[in-house]
Amino acid sequence: MASDCSALPTVVCRQTLQEVMQRMAARGLESVNVIDEHGRTVGRCTWRMMLRAAADGLDRSMPIGEVLMAFSDKWETKQEGVCAAMPMSESDSKATNELERLQRELEETHRLAETMKTVLDAAYEGVVVVDEDGVVREINRAYCQFLGIRREEAIGKHVTEVIENTRLHICVQSGIPERGYIQKIYGQPMVVHRIPIWRDGKVIGAIGMLIFQGVSEVYEIFRRLQELSREASRKEKKEAKPQETAASAPKGIERIIGRHPSIAAVKQMIRRAARVPSTVLITGESGTGKEVVARAIHEAGPHADGPFVSVNCAAIPESLLEAELFGYEDGAFTGAKKGGKPGKFQLAHGGTLFLDEIGDMPLAMQAKILRVLEEKKVEKVGGLYETKVDVRIIAATNKPLEEMVRNGTFREDLFYRLNIIRIHLPLLRERKTDIPALLAYHMDRMCRQFGVALKSFTKEAMEVLVHYSWPGNVRELVNVVEWLISMVEGENIEREHLPAYLSAIQPMAASMQYGGVNIADRWKEMVYQSERERIAAALVAANGNKAEAARRLGIHRSTLYEKLKKYGF
């Protein structure tokens, strides 16, 4: 049924495309007449035109009159006599719904962008974002004010042209986060953070944060801490070096290095487990860091002031395991220590007992462990009475306990008693984005420990290390770092410095065997043999002079002495 053009709703030609889209969507209009400032009809705007404008990405602030002109060759907008209102077909209805969906998405994207810009500009710290080429893509108002530039002058330029002494472009190349570093800008030392942005296993950019207080406020905090430390040291009679090591070592959740979603979930579980005294079962392959997680739970929980006692259930003979766990009285058995000995449960009183490799515990001992967990009492071998203990139990295993329960090799009741809070650790190859951070952390830690200059990885070396399968998980990574510190003489670790097997061995399952020997064990033999041969060659070349041999190897003399003792020279 036809209708007169004058019956259609009208909009003024100076109204924006955004306003017209909102009005048509809100009222479900198929078309509107466009009038000039004198009230004359100059054209008609239809829902098809809106759909095309949204698809072409036209500026939503453009006056609707200009939009009409832009589409004058494709749309019949200036029909003065005929203005038929056709009923909407099914396809027209779908197109209208699509237009509304696009409009909602555009509005949501616009709101999100405005919100992020507001957050960035409201932040007191300076924030800059660069892409994979080191080009500045975003910078907030605070950073611009500090640098004395306008935002338009920074966007699109390489970060080295904008920020003095920056390393953001290097952070993009290496993928290694740099937190709490000192950077001089305009001659003033500032505290900065540089964080790589990972997507689909690739670094696509980096975020730089500038802490405006600089180092002056940090120094003031250090001064106060030093005063407290000196006050506490007057009451203690310990050596300075162990104090420094203990103070600098990470505690609690800080022990867990990584930002991958899988490890972030583990950190969240650690925080929750630390709040309650419930038994925790940690599962995961060998080398994934089960004891590190156990210590993190202990240090973050109410038992942090108590002892942390670790027992490897697979390393103690079955005949001695009971005496080791529960202790024994004087004369309890042949060869027993005079006066008896307390067990691990008693030593862990008020703290945490970590039962590693619980899956290797004999069935007979499993029953006794279950009784202790339920009654909180232990009885020494050869003893006549029970002793009450307050111990937080954390168990760990790399074996499938559920399958062992079905096979009858692990007690079902003990499994359910241990499996109250379950934390499963991911394989290292499942969180490759954490590899650069782990390498950097352990490189810094061991260089300090061995007293050698800090070494850094080149981009090519880092690519090999990130793409390697790491069948030995984090433990293998730590061993590789120690080998590189010992064997590489310079400060930069190049690709050719890496052990050949790192790039030669294709990704494989951690349980895969190589010639009947686990690949992690074979690797360890290769590393040890190579290191021993190189030390022997250096000693021969130096005619037995250990200081000269250490110089030739590029390591500290004390490190060489440790290696000599380790390899039995």
Coordinates of C-alpha atoms in Angstrom, one line a residue:
M1 CA 0.0 0.0 0.0
A2 CA 1.5 3.4 -1.1
S3 CA 1.8 6.3 1.3
D4 CA 2.7 9.9 0.8
C5 CA 6.3 11.1 1.4
S6 CA 5.0 13.7 3.8
A7 CA 3.8 10.9 6.1
L8 CA 7.4 9.7 6.7
P9 CA 9.4 10.8 9.7
T10 CA 11.9 13.5 8.9
V11 CA 15.5 14.4 9.9
V12 CA 17.4 17.6 9.2
C13 CA 20.3 17.4 6.8
R14 CA 22.8 18.7 9.3
Q15 CA 22.1 15.8 11.8
T16 CA 24.9 13.3 11.9
L17 CA 24.9 9.8 10.5
Q18 CA 25.2 8.5 14.1
E19 CA 22.0 10.3 15.2
V20 CA 20.0 9.1 12.2
M21 CA 21.2 5.5 12.7
Q22 CA 20.2 5.6 16.4
R23 CA 16.7 7.1 15.6
M24 CA 16.0 4.6 12.8
A25 CA 17.1 1.6 15.0
A26 CA 15.2 2.8 18.1
R27 CA 11.9 3.3 16.2
G28 CA 12.3 0.5 13.7
L29 CA 12.0 2.8 10.7
E30 CA 12.5 1.6 7.1
S31 CA 13.3 5.1 5.8
V32 CA 13.1 8.8 6.7
N33 CA 12.9 12.0 4.7
V34 CA 15.8 14.4 4.9
I35 CA 14.9 18.1 4.9
D36 CA 17.0 21.3 4.7
E37 CA 16.9 24.3 7.0
H38 CA 13.9 25.7 5.2
G39 CA 11.9 22.5 5.7
R40 CA 12.2 21.4 2.0
T41 CA 12.6 17.6 1.3
V42 CA 16.0 17.0 -0.2
G43 CA 16.1 13.3 -0.2
R44 CA 15.3 10.1 1.5
C45 CA 17.5 7.9 3.8
T46 CA 16.8 4.2 3.8
W47 CA 17.9 1.3 6.0
R48 CA 19.9 -0.1 3.0
M49 CA 21.9 3.1 3.0
M50 CA 22.6 2.8 6.7
L51 CA 23.8 -0.8 6.2
R52 CA 26.1 0.2 3.4
A53 CA 27.4 3.2 5.4
A54 CA 28.2 1.0 8.3
A55 CA 29.9 -1.6 6.1
D56 CA 32.0 1.1 4.3
G57 CA 33.1 2.5 7.7
L58 CA 31.9 6.1 7.0
D59 CA 32.6 8.6 9.8
R60 CA 29.5 8.6 12.0
S61 CA 29.9 12.3 12.7
M62 CA 29.3 13.1 9.0
P63 CA 26.1 15.1 8.3
I64 CA 23.4 13.0 6.8
G65 CA 23.1 15.5 3.9
E66 CA 26.7 14.7 2.9
V67 CA 26.0 10.9 3.2
L68 CA 23.1 11.4 0.7
M69 CA 25.5 13.1 -1.7
A70 CA 28.1 10.3 -1.3
F71 CA 25.4 7.7 -2.3
S72 CA 23.7 9.8 -5.0
D73 CA 25.0 7.6 -7.8
K74 CA 23.9 4.4 -6.2
W75 CA 20.7 5.3 -4.4
E76 CA 17.5 7.0 -5.5
T77 CA 17.5 9.7 -2.9
K78 CA 15.8 12.7 -4.6
Q79 CA 12.5 11.3 -5.6
E80 CA 10.0 14.3 -5.4
G81 CA 6.8 12.6 -6.6
V82 CA 6.9 9.0 -5.7
C83 CA 7.7 7.8 -2.2
A84 CA 6.2 4.3 -1.8
A85 CA 6.5 2.5 1.5
M86 CA 6.9 -1.2 0.7
P87 CA 6.3 -3.8 3.4
M88 CA 9.5 -5.4 4.6
S89 CA 10.3 -8.8 3.2
E90 CA 12.1 -11.5 5.2
S91 CA 15.4 -10.6 3.6
D92 CA 14.7 -6.9 4.4
S93 CA 14.0 -7.9 8.1
K94 CA 17.3 -9.8 8.3
A95 CA 19.2 -6.8 6.8
T96 CA 17.6 -4.6 9.4
N97 CA 18.6 -6.9 12.2
E98 CA 22.1 -7.0 10.8
L99 CA 22.2 -3.2 10.7
E100 CA 21.1 -3.1 14.4
R101 CA 23.7 -5.7 15.3
L102 CA 26.5 -3.7 13.5
Q103 CA 25.3 -0.5 15.3
R104 CA 25.4 -2.2 18.7
E105 CA 28.9 -3.5 18.0
L106 CA 30.1 -0.1 16.8
E107 CA 28.7 1.5 19.9
E108 CA 30.2 -1.1 22.2
T109 CA 33.6 -0.8 20.5
H110 CA 33.5 2.9 20.8
R111 CA 32.5 2.8 24.5
L112 CA 35.4 0.3 25.2
A113 CA 37.9 2.4 23.3
E114 CA 36.8 5.5 25.2
T115 CA 36.9 3.6 28.5
M116 CA 40.5 2.4 27.9
K117 CA 41.6 5.9 26.8
T118 CA 40.0 7.3 30.0
V119 CA 41.8 4.7 32.2
L120 CA 45.2 5.3 30.5
D121 CA 44.9 9.1 30.8
A122 CA 43.7 8.8 34.4
A123 CA 46.7 6.7 35.4
Y124 CA 49.4 8.4 37.4
E125 CA 52.1 6.2 35.9
G126 CA 53.2 6.7 32.3
V127 CA 52.1 4.0 29.9
V128 CA 53.2 3.3 26.4
V129 CA 52.3 0.5 24.0
V130 CA 54.5 -0.6 21.0
D131 CA 53.8 -3.2 18.3
E132 CA 56.1 -6.1 17.2
D133 CA 58.2 -3.6 15.2
G134 CA 58.8 -1.3 18.2
V135 CA 56.5 1.4 16.8
V136 CA 54.4 3.4 19.3
R137 CA 50.7 2.6 19.0
E138 CA 49.4 4.2 22.2
I139 CA 50.8 6.5 24.9
N140 CA 48.9 8.1 27.7
R141 CA 48.7 11.7 28.8
A142 CA 50.9 11.3 31.9
Y143 CA 53.8 9.9 29.8
C144 CA 53.4 12.7 27.2
Q145 CA 53.4 15.4 29.9
F146 CA 56.6 13.9 31.4
L147 CA 58.3 13.8 28.0
G148 CA 57.0 17.2 27.0
I149 CA 55.4 16.0 23.8
R150 CA 51.9 15.7 22.2
R151 CA 50.4 12.3 21.7
E152 CA 50.3 12.9 17.9
E153 CA 54.1 13.4 17.9
A154 CA 54.7 9.9 19.4
I155 CA 52.1 7.7 17.6
G156 CA 53.6 5.9 14.6
K157 CA 57.2 6.6 15.5
H158 CA 59.8 4.0 16.6
V159 CA 60.0 4.0 20.4
T160 CA 63.7 4.9 20.4
E161 CA 62.8 8.2 18.7
V162 CA 60.3 9.0 21.5
I163 CA 61.8 7.7 24.7
E164 CA 65.4 8.0 25.8
N165 CA 67.4 4.9 26.7
T166 CA 64.4 2.7 26.1
R167 CA 64.6 -1.1 25.8
L168 CA 61.0 -1.8 24.9
H169 CA 62.0 -2.8 21.3
I170 CA 64.5 -5.3 22.9
C171 CA 61.8 -6.6 25.2
V172 CA 59.7 -7.3 22.0
Q173 CA 62.6 -9.3 20.5
S174 CA 63.5 -11.3 23.5
G175 CA 60.1 -11.8 25.0
I176 CA 61.6 -11.4 28.5
P177 CA 59.8 -9.2 30.9
E178 CA 61.9 -6.5 32.7
R179 CA 60.3 -5.4 36.0
G180 CA 61.8 -2.8 38.3
Y181 CA 64.6 -1.8 36.0
I182 CA 66.4 1.6 36.3
Q183 CA 66.2 3.8 33.1
K184 CA 67.7 7.3 32.8
I185 CA 65.3 9.8 31.2
Y186 CA 66.5 13.4 30.9
G187 CA 69.3 12.5 33.3
Q188 CA 66.9 11.3 36.0
P189 CA 66.9 7.6 37.1
M190 CA 63.4 6.2 36.8
V191 CA 61.9 2.9 37.8
V192 CA 60.3 1.2 34.8
H193 CA 58.5 -2.0 33.9
R194 CA 58.7 -3.6 30.4
I195 CA 56.2 -6.4 29.7
P196 CA 55.9 -8.3 26.4
I197 CA 52.5 -9.0 25.0
W198 CA 52.0 -12.6 23.8
R199 CA 49.4 -13.9 21.4
D200 CA 49.2 -17.4 20.0
G201 CA 52.8 -18.1 21.1
K202 CA 54.2 -15.0 19.5
V203 CA 55.2 -11.6 20.9
I204 CA 53.1 -9.0 19.2
G205 CA 54.2 -6.0 21.2
A206 CA 55.1 -4.7 24.6
I207 CA 53.8 -2.4 27.4
G208 CA 56.1 0.1 29.1
M209 CA 55.3 1.6 32.5
L210 CA 57.1 4.6 34.0
I211 CA 57.0 4.9 37.8
F212 CA 57.2 8.7 38.3
Q213 CA 58.5 8.7 41.9
G214 CA 61.8 7.6 40.3
V215 CA 64.4 6.0 42.5
S216 CA 64.3 8.6 45.3
E217 CA 61.2 7.2 46.9
V218 CA 62.5 3.6 46.4
Y219 CA 65.8 4.6 48.1
E220 CA 63.8 6.0 51.0
I221 CA 61.9 2.7 51.4
F222 CA 65.2 0.8 51.2
R223 CA 66.6 3.1 53.9
R224 CA 63.7 2.3 56.2
L225 CA 64.0 -1.4 55.6
Q226 CA 67.7 -1.3 56.3
E227 CA 67.1 0.4 59.6
L228 CA 64.6 -2.3 60.5
S229 CA 67.0 -5.0 59.3
R230 CA 69.9 -3.6 61.4
E231 CA 67.6 -3.5 64.4
A232 CA 66.6 -7.1 63.9
S233 CA 70.3 -8.2 63.2
R234 CA 71.3 -7.0 66.7
K235 CA 69.1 -9.8 68.1
E236 CA 70.4 -12.5 65.8
K237 CA 73.9 -14.1 65.5
K238 CA 73.8 -15.4 62.0
E239 CA 76.3 -14.8 59.2
A240 CA 75.6 -11.9 56.8
K241 CA 75.8 -14.0 53.6
P242 CA 73.0 -16.4 54.5
Q243 CA 70.9 -13.4 55.7
E244 CA 71.3 -11.7 52.4
T245 CA 70.5 -14.9 50.5
A246 CA 67.4 -15.6 52.6
A247 CA 66.2 -12.0 52.3
S248 CA 66.6 -11.9 48.5
A249 CA 65.0 -15.3 47.8
P250 CA 61.4 -15.2 46.6
K251 CA 58.7 -16.3 49.1
G252 CA 55.2 -17.7 48.8
I253 CA 53.5 -17.1 45.5
E254 CA 56.5 -15.2 44.2
R255 CA 58.3 -18.5 43.9
I256 CA 56.1 -19.4 40.9
I257 CA 57.5 -17.8 37.8
G258 CA 55.2 -17.3 34.8
R259 CA 52.1 -15.5 33.5
H260 CA 50.5 -18.2 31.2
P261 CA 46.8 -18.8 32.0
S262 CA 47.6 -22.4 33.1
I263 CA 50.2 -21.2 35.7
A264 CA 48.0 -18.3 36.7
A265 CA 45.3 -20.8 37.6
V266 CA 47.9 -22.7 39.7
K267 CA 48.8 -19.5 41.5
Q268 CA 45.1 -18.9 42.3
M269 CA 44.8 -22.4 43.7
I270 CA 47.9 -21.8 45.8
R271 CA 46.3 -18.7 47.3
R272 CA 43.1 -20.6 48.1
A273 CA 44.9 -23.6 49.5
A274 CA 47.1 -21.5 51.7
R275 CA 44.1 -20.0 53.5
V276 CA 43.0 -23.4 55.0
P277 CA 44.9 -26.3 56.7
S278 CA 43.4 -28.9 54.3
T279 CA 45.6 -31.6 52.8
V280 CA 46.9 -30.8 49.3
L281 CA 47.7 -33.2 46.5
I282 CA 50.1 -31.9 43.8
T283 CA 50.3 -33.9 40.6
G284 CA 52.3 -33.4 37.4
E285 CA 55.3 -34.8 35.5
S286 CA 58.8 -34.9 36.9
G287 CA 60.5 -31.6 36.9
T288 CA 57.4 -29.4 36.8
G289 CA 58.1 -27.9 40.2
K290 CA 55.9 -29.8 42.7
E291 CA 58.2 -29.0 45.7
V292 CA 58.3 -25.3 44.7
V293 CA 54.5 -25.2 44.8
A294 CA 54.5 -27.0 48.1
R295 CA 56.9 -24.4 49.6
A296 CA 54.8 -21.6 48.2
I297 CA 51.7 -23.0 49.9
H298 CA 53.6 -23.3 53.2
E299 CA 55.0 -19.8 53.1
A300 CA 51.7 -18.2 52.1
G301 CA 49.7 -20.0 54.8
P302 CA 49.3 -19.8 58.6
H303 CA 52.1 -22.4 59.1
A304 CA 54.7 -20.2 57.5
D305 CA 56.5 -19.6 60.8
G306 CA 56.8 -23.3 61.3
P307 CA 59.3 -25.7 59.7
F308 CA 59.0 -27.1 56.2
V309 CA 60.1 -30.8 56.2
S310 CA 60.4 -32.7 52.9
V311 CA 60.5 -36.5 52.6
N312 CA 61.0 -38.4 49.3
C313 CA 59.0 -41.6 49.8
A314 CA 60.7 -43.3 46.9
A315 CA 64.3 -42.6 48.1
I316 CA 64.0 -44.3 51.5
P317 CA 64.0 -48.1 51.8
E318 CA 60.8 -49.6 52.9
S319 CA 62.4 -51.1 56.0
L320 CA 63.5 -47.6 57.2
L321 CA 60.5 -45.5 56.0
E322 CA 58.5 -46.0 59.2
A323 CA 61.4 -45.0 61.5
E324 CA 62.1 -42.1 59.3
L325 CA 58.5 -40.8 59.4
F326 CA 57.6 -41.6 63.0
G327 CA 60.9 -41.8 64.7
Y328 CA 62.1 -44.5 67.1
E329 CA 63.0 -45.1 70.7
D330 CA 66.3 -46.0 72.2
G331 CA 67.1 -49.7 71.4
A332 CA 64.0 -50.1 69.2
F333 CA 66.1 -52.1 66.7
T334 CA 69.7 -53.2 65.9
G335 CA 71.7 -50.2 65.0
A336 CA 69.3 -47.7 66.4
K337 CA 70.8 -44.4 67.5
K338 CA 71.3 -44.1 71.2
G339 CA 68.6 -42.0 72.8
G340 CA 66.3 -42.5 69.9
K341 CA 65.4 -40.1 67.1
P342 CA 62.3 -38.0 66.4
G343 CA 60.5 -38.6 63.1
K344 CA 59.7 -36.3 60.3
F345 CA 56.1 -35.8 61.7
Q346 CA 57.5 -34.5 65.0
L347 CA 60.1 -32.4 63.2
A348 CA 57.4 -30.7 61.2
H349 CA 55.2 -30.0 64.2
G350 CA 53.7 -26.5 63.8
G351 CA 54.7 -26.5 60.1
T352 CA 54.3 -28.5 56.9
L353 CA 55.3 -32.0 56.0
F354 CA 55.8 -32.5 52.3
L355 CA 55.5 -36.2 51.2
D356 CA 57.1 -36.3 47.7
E357 CA 56.5 -39.3 45.4
I358 CA 53.6 -40.5 47.6
G359 CA 52.7 -42.9 44.8
D360 CA 55.8 -45.0 45.6
M361 CA 54.9 -45.5 49.3
P362 CA 54.3 -49.2 50.3
L363 CA 50.8 -50.3 51.0
A364 CA 51.6 -51.2 54.6
M365 CA 52.9 -47.7 55.2
Q366 CA 49.9 -46.1 53.5
A367 CA 47.6 -47.5 56.2
K368 CA 49.8 -46.0 59.0
I369 CA 49.9 -42.6 57.2
L370 CA 46.1 -42.7 56.9
R371 CA 45.8 -43.2 60.6
V372 CA 48.1 -40.3 61.4
L373 CA 46.1 -38.0 59.0
E374 CA 42.9 -38.9 60.7
E375 CA 44.0 -38.9 64.4
K376 CA 46.8 -36.3 64.3
K377 CA 48.9 -38.6 66.5
V378 CA 52.1 -40.6 65.9
E379 CA 53.8 -43.4 67.8
K380 CA 57.5 -44.0 67.5
V381 CA 58.9 -47.4 66.5
G382 CA 59.4 -49.2 69.8
G383 CA 57.4 -46.5 71.7
L384 CA 54.7 -47.0 74.3
Y385 CA 52.6 -43.9 73.8
E386 CA 51.4 -41.6 71.1
T387 CA 52.4 -38.0 70.6
K388 CA 50.0 -35.4 69.2
V389 CA 51.2 -33.4 66.2
D390 CA 50.0 -30.3 64.4
V391 CA 51.2 -30.7 60.8
R392 CA 49.9 -29.5 57.5
I393 CA 50.3 -32.4 54.9
I394 CA 51.1 -31.7 51.3
A395 CA 51.7 -34.8 49.1
A396 CA 53.0 -35.0 45.5
T397 CA 53.3 -37.6 42.8
N398 CA 53.9 -38.0 39.1
K399 CA 52.0 -41.3 39.0
P400 CA 48.3 -41.8 38.1
L401 CA 46.9 -42.4 41.5
E402 CA 43.3 -43.0 40.2
E403 CA 44.6 -45.9 38.0
M404 CA 46.7 -47.2 40.9
V405 CA 43.6 -47.2 43.1
R406 CA 41.7 -49.3 40.5
N407 CA 44.7 -51.7 40.3
G408 CA 44.9 -52.1 44.1
T409 CA 48.4 -50.6 44.4
F410 CA 47.3 -47.5 46.2
R411 CA 44.7 -47.4 49.0
E412 CA 41.4 -45.8 48.0
D413 CA 40.7 -44.3 51.5
L414 CA 44.2 -42.7 51.6
F415 CA 43.7 -41.3 48.1
Y416 CA 40.4 -39.6 49.1
R417 CA 42.0 -38.3 52.3
L418 CA 44.9 -36.8 50.3
N419 CA 42.8 -35.5 47.3
I420 CA 41.0 -32.7 49.2
I421 CA 42.7 -29.9 47.3
R422 CA 44.1 -31.0 44.0
I423 CA 46.7 -28.9 42.1
H424 CA 47.9 -30.1 38.7
L425 CA 51.1 -28.6 37.3
P426 CA 51.2 -28.0 33.5
L427 CA 54.1 -29.2 31.3
L428 CA 56.7 -26.5 30.4
R429 CA 56.0 -27.0 26.7
E430 CA 52.3 -26.2 27.4
R431 CA 53.2 -22.7 28.6
K432 CA 56.0 -21.7 26.2
T433 CA 55.3 -18.0 26.7
D434 CA 56.8 -18.4 30.2
I435 CA 60.1 -19.8 29.0
P436 CA 61.8 -16.4 28.4
A437 CA 60.9 -15.3 31.9
L438 CA 62.1 -18.6 33.5
L439 CA 65.4 -18.4 31.6
A440 CA 65.9 -14.8 32.7
Y441 CA 65.0 -15.5 36.3
H442 CA 67.3 -18.6 36.7
M443 CA 70.1 -16.9 34.8
D444 CA 70.1 -13.9 37.1
R445 CA 69.8 -16.2 40.2
M446 CA 72.6 -18.5 39.4
C447 CA 74.9 -15.8 38.1
R448 CA 74.6 -14.1 41.5
Q449 CA 75.0 -17.4 43.3
F450 CA 78.2 -18.3 41.3
G451 CA 79.6 -14.7 41.4
V452 CA 79.8 -14.4 37.6
A453 CA 78.7 -11.6 35.2
L454 CA 75.1 -11.7 34.1
K455 CA 74.6 -13.3 30.7
S456 CA 71.9 -12.5 28.2
F457 CA 70.3 -14.5 25.3
T458 CA 70.2 -13.4 21.7
K459 CA 67.0 -13.5 19.8
E460 CA 68.2 -16.5 17.8
A461 CA 69.1 -18.5 20.9
M462 CA 65.8 -17.6 22.6
E463 CA 63.9 -18.9 19.5
V464 CA 65.6 -22.3 19.8
L465 CA 64.9 -22.5 23.5
V466 CA 61.3 -21.4 23.2
H467 CA 60.6 -24.0 20.5
Y468 CA 62.4 -26.9 22.2
S469 CA 60.0 -29.5 23.8
W470 CA 61.6 -29.6 27.3
P471 CA 60.9 -33.2 28.2
G472 CA 62.5 -32.6 31.6
N473 CA 60.3 -29.5 32.2
V474 CA 61.6 -26.7 34.5
R475 CA 64.3 -28.9 36.0
E476 CA 65.8 -29.4 32.6
L477 CA 65.6 -25.7 31.9
V478 CA 67.5 -24.9 35.1
N479 CA 70.2 -27.5 34.2
V480 CA 70.6 -25.9 30.8
V481 CA 71.0 -22.4 32.3
E482 CA 73.7 -23.8 34.7
W483 CA 75.5 -25.5 31.8
L484 CA 75.5 -22.2 29.8
I485 CA 76.8 -20.2 32.7
S486 CA 79.7 -22.7 33.1
M487 CA 80.5 -23.2 29.5
V488 CA 79.9 -19.8 27.7
E489 CA 82.7 -17.3 28.2
G490 CA 81.2 -14.2 26.9
E491 CA 78.2 -12.2 28.1
N492 CA 75.9 -13.0 25.2
I493 CA 74.6 -16.5 24.6
E494 CA 74.4 -17.2 20.9
R495 CA 72.6 -20.0 19.1
E496 CA 75.8 -21.8 18.5
H497 CA 76.5 -21.9 22.2
L498 CA 73.5 -24.0 22.9
P499 CA 73.9 -27.8 23.2
A500 CA 73.3 -29.3 19.8
Y501 CA 70.5 -31.6 21.0
L502 CA 68.3 -28.6 21.8
S503 CA 67.7 -27.9 18.1
A504 CA 68.3 -31.4 16.8
I505 CA 65.7 -33.2 18.9
Q506 CA 62.2 -32.8 17.6
P507 CA 59.3 -32.2 20.1
M508 CA 58.4 -35.5 21.8
A509 CA 56.4 -36.7 24.7
A510 CA 58.2 -36.5 28.0
S511 CA 57.8 -40.2 28.6
M512 CA 59.4 -41.2 25.2
Q513 CA 62.5 -43.3 25.6
Y514 CA 65.7 -42.9 23.6
G515 CA 67.6 -46.2 23.2
G516 CA 66.0 -47.6 26.3
V517 CA 66.9 -44.5 28.4
N518 CA 64.7 -41.5 29.3
I519 CA 65.7 -38.5 27.2
A520 CA 66.1 -36.3 30.3
D521 CA 68.6 -38.9 31.8
R522 CA 70.5 -39.1 28.5
W523 CA 70.7 -35.4 28.2
K524 CA 72.0 -35.1 31.8
E525 CA 74.8 -37.7 31.0
M526 CA 75.7 -35.7 27.9
V527 CA 75.9 -32.4 29.8
Y528 CA 77.9 -33.9 32.7
Q529 CA 80.4 -35.7 30.4
S530 CA 80.9 -32.6 28.2
E531 CA 81.5 -30.3 31.3
R532 CA 83.9 -32.8 32.9
E533 CA 85.9 -33.1 29.7
R534 CA 86.2 -29.4 29.3
I535 CA 87.3 -28.9 33.0
A536 CA 89.9 -31.6 32.6
A537 CA 91.2 -30.0 29.4
A538 CA 91.5 -26.6 31.1
L539 CA 93.4 -28.1 34.0
V540 CA 95.8 -29.7 31.7
A541 CA 96.3 -26.5 29.7
A542 CA 96.9 -24.6 33.0
N543 CA 99.4 -27.2 34.3
G544 CA 97.2 -27.8 37.3
N545 CA 96.9 -24.1 38.2
K546 CA 93.2 -23.9 39.3
A547 CA 93.1 -20.1 39.1
E548 CA 94.3 -20.1 35.5
A549 CA 92.0 -23.0 34.7
A550 CA 89.0 -21.0 36.1
R551 CA 90.1 -18.0 34.0
R552 CA 90.3 -20.2 30.8
L553 CA 86.8 -21.6 31.6
G554 CA 85.4 -18.1 32.2
I555 CA 84.1 -19.0 35.6
H556 CA 84.9 -17.9 39.2
R557 CA 87.5 -19.9 41.1
S558 CA 85.0 -20.9 43.8
T559 CA 82.7 -22.2 41.1
L560 CA 85.6 -24.3 39.7
Y561 CA 86.2 -25.8 43.2
E562 CA 82.5 -26.8 43.4
K563 CA 82.8 -28.4 40.0
L564 CA 86.0 -30.3 40.9
K565 CA 84.3 -31.6 44.0
K566 CA 81.2 -32.6 42.0
Y567 CA 83.2 -34.6 39.4
G568 CA 85.6 -36.1 41.9
F569 CA 88.9 -34.5 40.6

